Amino acid sequence: MAEHVGIFGGRIPAEVETLSKDLKDLDKELFRKILKVVVSAVEGKDCGEAMVEIGESGSLSEEKLSRIVSGLFKLLREALRFPGSSVKQEGFKEDLRELRISEEFIADFASVVFGNRRSALDAAVTQRGPRLPSLMEFRWRVDVAISTSSLARALQPSVLMQLKLSDGNIHRFEVPVSKFQELRYNVALILKEMNDLEKRSILKIQG
Amino acid sequence: MAAIVKETQSIKEAVAHINAIDANKFTRLLSRILQKLHLKGERSFSEDEEEKLQTALAMEKQALHLVLETTSFLLEQAVYHNIKPASFKQQLENIQVAPDKAEAFCQAWATAGPDVVEKIRQRIFAPKKLEHVGWQLNLQMGQSSQAKLKAPHAVLDLGVREEYESEHLQNVFVEFSHQELLEFYNKLETIQAQLDSLT
């Protein structure tokens, strides 16, 4: 690649442009604390308490703190868009230098983006992307109907399933044995196709 | 075996009407009722058909209804006890069903009986039942928060029908990553092992 395209691809967001000014005289420890909060936020965790703590330490005005947090948040989210393997650490650091951020802060930032916590961060971001509900909890039961109003000796097994989805809905339904076999067969089929797909995409679609 | 039906007044009346029906016509009647026996709530004959039957069998509306209901009832009892054809014939004769009609019942039951029992056995009533399994496999290439993905993921479409709402199938969509689907599959395997241990 002849040209190096910066993280923002040419258009730097306003919050990030003003970062260098706000970060200039910032105490290192305080920066690290703020960075930690921003990382938690990206992971989707609740940071209310931590933010209040930093605000109460008194050294920063509420306004300045907000600016720094939103700038760092935006910067981190953009940096995380690209898989760790396709961005070179040096190039990334260059981008940050161009934003006139001091060297020590750049090192801290790089350790978040390229460090060993990166895969956990990526997983958290994927989880929060747009998606259909996923399965949070799966409970099941196998019943055998001994007798019914229509049959004195039925002896018919069936499966009762309860799916709790990520959108909060709970679906409970009965699955006749024949449908269950169909479900199992189809899931096995999808898994096989996924395996085939993953083998092929490693070979053909280069990151 | 205990009697599968008590000889009540209503039964006596019905049997009298049944005995008066022509043998061939009765055989056809039996086979149609058996066909629809496992379908809950569905009438064996439509309104039109019932009118035609009234003429064909020279019966009044009430008499015809009695015959149809009683015949269905006798067959439902046969299903409930999973009675053997010979035993069935005997019991019918015990409530004064004419030999030729008892024989017709016996034949029809011997032929179509096991099938009907099986269909009814598989009929489970539950507030909701899984009726349809569909799926789609996608390769996600990117999203607003992540570029250059190569993540396969599957969407399962489970069609669930409510017990009393036969019109409309509710679609439950669930998304799975590879790992999530594998975990789900392992649980299905556990269920299968349970089912296998029953037979």
Tab-separated table of C-alpha atoms in Angstrom, chain A residues 80-83 86 122 125-127 129-135 138 140 142 144 148-154 156-159 161 163 165 171-177 179-184 186-191 193-195 197-198 201 205 207, chain B residues 76 79-81 117-118 120-126 128-133 135 137-141 143-148 150 152-156 158 160 170 172-178 180-182 184-185 187-192 194-195 198:
chain	number	residue	atom	x	y	z
A	80	LEU	CA	-11.254	-0.460	17.084
A	81	ARG	CA	-13.118	-0.545	13.782
A	82	PHE	CA	-10.196	-2.120	12.039
A	83	PRO	CA	-9.057	-5.592	13.029
A	86	SER	CA	-4.685	-4.956	9.455
A	122	ASP	CA	-13.592	-6.792	19.910
A	125	VAL	CA	-18.179	-4.535	20.213
A	126	THR	CA	-19.487	-7.378	18.042
A	127	GLN	CA	-22.065	-8.211	20.679
A	129	GLY	CA	-23.562	-4.388	16.855
A	130	PRO	CA	-26.957	-4.607	15.128
A	131	ARG	CA	-28.234	-8.134	15.378
A	132	LEU	CA	-31.337	-10.199	15.775
A	133	PRO	CA	-31.989	-11.538	19.246
A	134	SER	CA	-29.615	-14.264	20.327
A	135	LEU	CA	-30.166	-17.110	22.723
A	138	PHE	CA	-32.083	-22.553	26.803
A	140	TRP	CA	-35.735	-28.069	28.016
A	142	VAL	CA	-38.506	-34.445	27.764
A	144	VAL	CA	-43.770	-38.856	27.878
A	148	THR	CA	-54.655	-38.684	27.209
A	149	SER	CA	-58.343	-38.071	26.803
A	150	SER	CA	-58.094	-39.677	23.374
A	151	LEU	CA	-55.779	-42.580	24.160
A	152	ALA	CA	-55.673	-44.738	27.270
A	153	ARG	CA	-52.082	-45.805	26.557
A	154	ALA	CA	-50.323	-43.125	24.585
A	156	GLN	CA	-45.688	-40.657	23.276
A	157	PRO	CA	-42.534	-38.650	24.035
A	158	SER	CA	-42.258	-34.956	23.273
A	159	VAL	CA	-39.806	-32.177	24.031
A	161	MET	CA	-38.326	-26.055	25.071
A	163	LEU	CA	-35.794	-20.047	24.934
A	165	LEU	CA	-33.715	-14.349	24.038
A	171	HIS	CA	-40.621	-18.455	24.086
A	172	ARG	CA	-41.940	-21.714	25.397
A	173	PHE	CA	-43.223	-24.362	23.042
A	174	GLU	CA	-43.624	-28.071	22.580
A	175	VAL	CA	-41.634	-29.885	19.921
A	176	PRO	CA	-42.948	-33.149	18.488
A	177	VAL	CA	-40.212	-35.748	18.170
A	179	LYS	CA	-39.792	-31.816	14.390
A	180	PHE	CA	-37.016	-32.174	16.905
A	181	GLN	CA	-35.144	-34.470	14.535
A	182	GLU	CA	-35.635	-31.920	11.786
A	183	LEU	CA	-34.264	-29.149	14.002
A	184	ARG	CA	-31.248	-31.187	15.009
A	186	ASN	CA	-30.737	-28.581	10.203
A	187	VAL	CA	-28.472	-27.237	12.958
A	188	ALA	CA	-25.873	-29.877	12.114
A	189	LEU	CA	-26.175	-28.870	8.462
A	190	ILE	CA	-25.600	-25.187	9.242
A	191	LEU	CA	-22.562	-26.041	11.348
A	193	GLU	CA	-21.714	-25.115	6.100
A	194	MET	CA	-20.127	-22.690	8.550
A	195	ASN	CA	-17.039	-24.833	8.712
A	197	LEU	CA	-17.351	-21.241	4.685
A	198	GLU	CA	-14.639	-20.459	7.195
A	201	SER	CA	-12.894	-17.443	3.300
A	205	ILE	CA	-11.095	-13.158	1.003
A	207	GLY	CA	-8.157	-9.200	5.089
B	76	GLU	CA	-63.180	-42.786	19.280
B	79	VAL	CA	-59.047	-45.582	19.490
B	80	TYR	CA	-58.988	-44.834	23.203
B	81	HIS	CA	-58.743	-48.505	24.129
B	117	VAL	CA	-54.317	-44.357	16.418
B	118	GLU	CA	-50.838	-43.308	15.356
B	120	ILE	CA	-53.869	-39.274	17.364
B	121	ARG	CA	-50.929	-40.462	19.413
B	122	GLN	CA	-48.723	-37.908	17.730
B	123	ARG	CA	-51.207	-35.165	18.393
B	124	ILE	CA	-49.906	-33.333	21.408
B	125	PHE	CA	-51.786	-30.441	22.801
B	126	ALA	CA	-49.689	-27.606	24.073
B	128	LYS	CA	-47.608	-23.515	21.429
B	129	LYS	CA	-46.055	-26.006	19.084
B	130	LEU	CA	-43.025	-25.863	16.832
B	131	GLU	CA	-44.201	-26.417	13.292
B	132	HIS	CA	-41.561	-25.055	11.013
B	133	VAL	CA	-37.780	-24.863	11.003
B	135	TRP	CA	-32.663	-20.976	8.515
B	137	LEU	CA	-26.485	-18.618	6.890
B	138	ASN	CA	-24.808	-15.219	6.451
B	139	LEU	CA	-21.210	-14.125	6.195
B	140	GLN	CA	-21.009	-10.798	7.896
B	141	MET	CA	-18.466	-8.591	6.146
B	143	GLN	CA	-20.945	-3.324	10.472
B	144	SER	CA	-20.941	0.277	11.603
B	145	SER	CA	-18.659	-0.505	14.513
B	146	GLN	CA	-16.411	-3.029	12.841
B	147	ALA	CA	-14.905	-3.185	9.362
B	148	LYS	CA	-13.426	-6.195	7.594
B	150	LYS	CA	-15.509	-12.395	8.163
B	152	PRO	CA	-20.401	-16.411	9.601
B	153	HIS	CA	-23.586	-16.322	11.506
B	154	ALA	CA	-26.854	-18.161	11.222
B	155	VAL	CA	-30.413	-17.090	11.761
B	156	LEU	CA	-32.896	-19.763	12.798
B	158	LEU	CA	-38.727	-21.174	14.250
B	160	VAL	CA	-44.516	-21.674	16.285
B	170	GLN	CA	-45.504	-16.900	14.834
B	172	VAL	CA	-39.236	-16.605	16.276
B	173	PHE	CA	-35.912	-15.424	14.856
B	174	VAL	CA	-32.748	-16.277	16.725
B	175	GLU	CA	-29.245	-15.344	15.638
B	176	PHE	CA	-26.230	-17.528	16.387
B	177	SER	CA	-22.509	-17.074	15.994
B	178	HIS	CA	-20.522	-20.202	15.192
B	180	GLU	CA	-23.230	-20.115	19.991
B	181	LEU	CA	-24.628	-22.549	17.447
B	182	LEU	CA	-22.169	-25.211	18.510
B	184	PHE	CA	-26.890	-25.072	21.075
B	185	TYR	CA	-26.166	-28.192	19.055
B	187	LYS	CA	-27.625	-29.297	24.053
B	188	LEU	CA	-29.761	-30.796	21.282
B	189	GLU	CA	-27.506	-33.841	21.364
B	190	THR	CA	-28.126	-34.199	25.075
B	191	ILE	CA	-31.872	-34.106	24.467
B	192	GLN	CA	-31.466	-36.730	21.753
B	194	GLN	CA	-32.595	-38.681	26.549
B	195	LEU	CA	-35.048	-39.563	23.797
B	198	LEU	CA	-36.677	-44.028	26.262
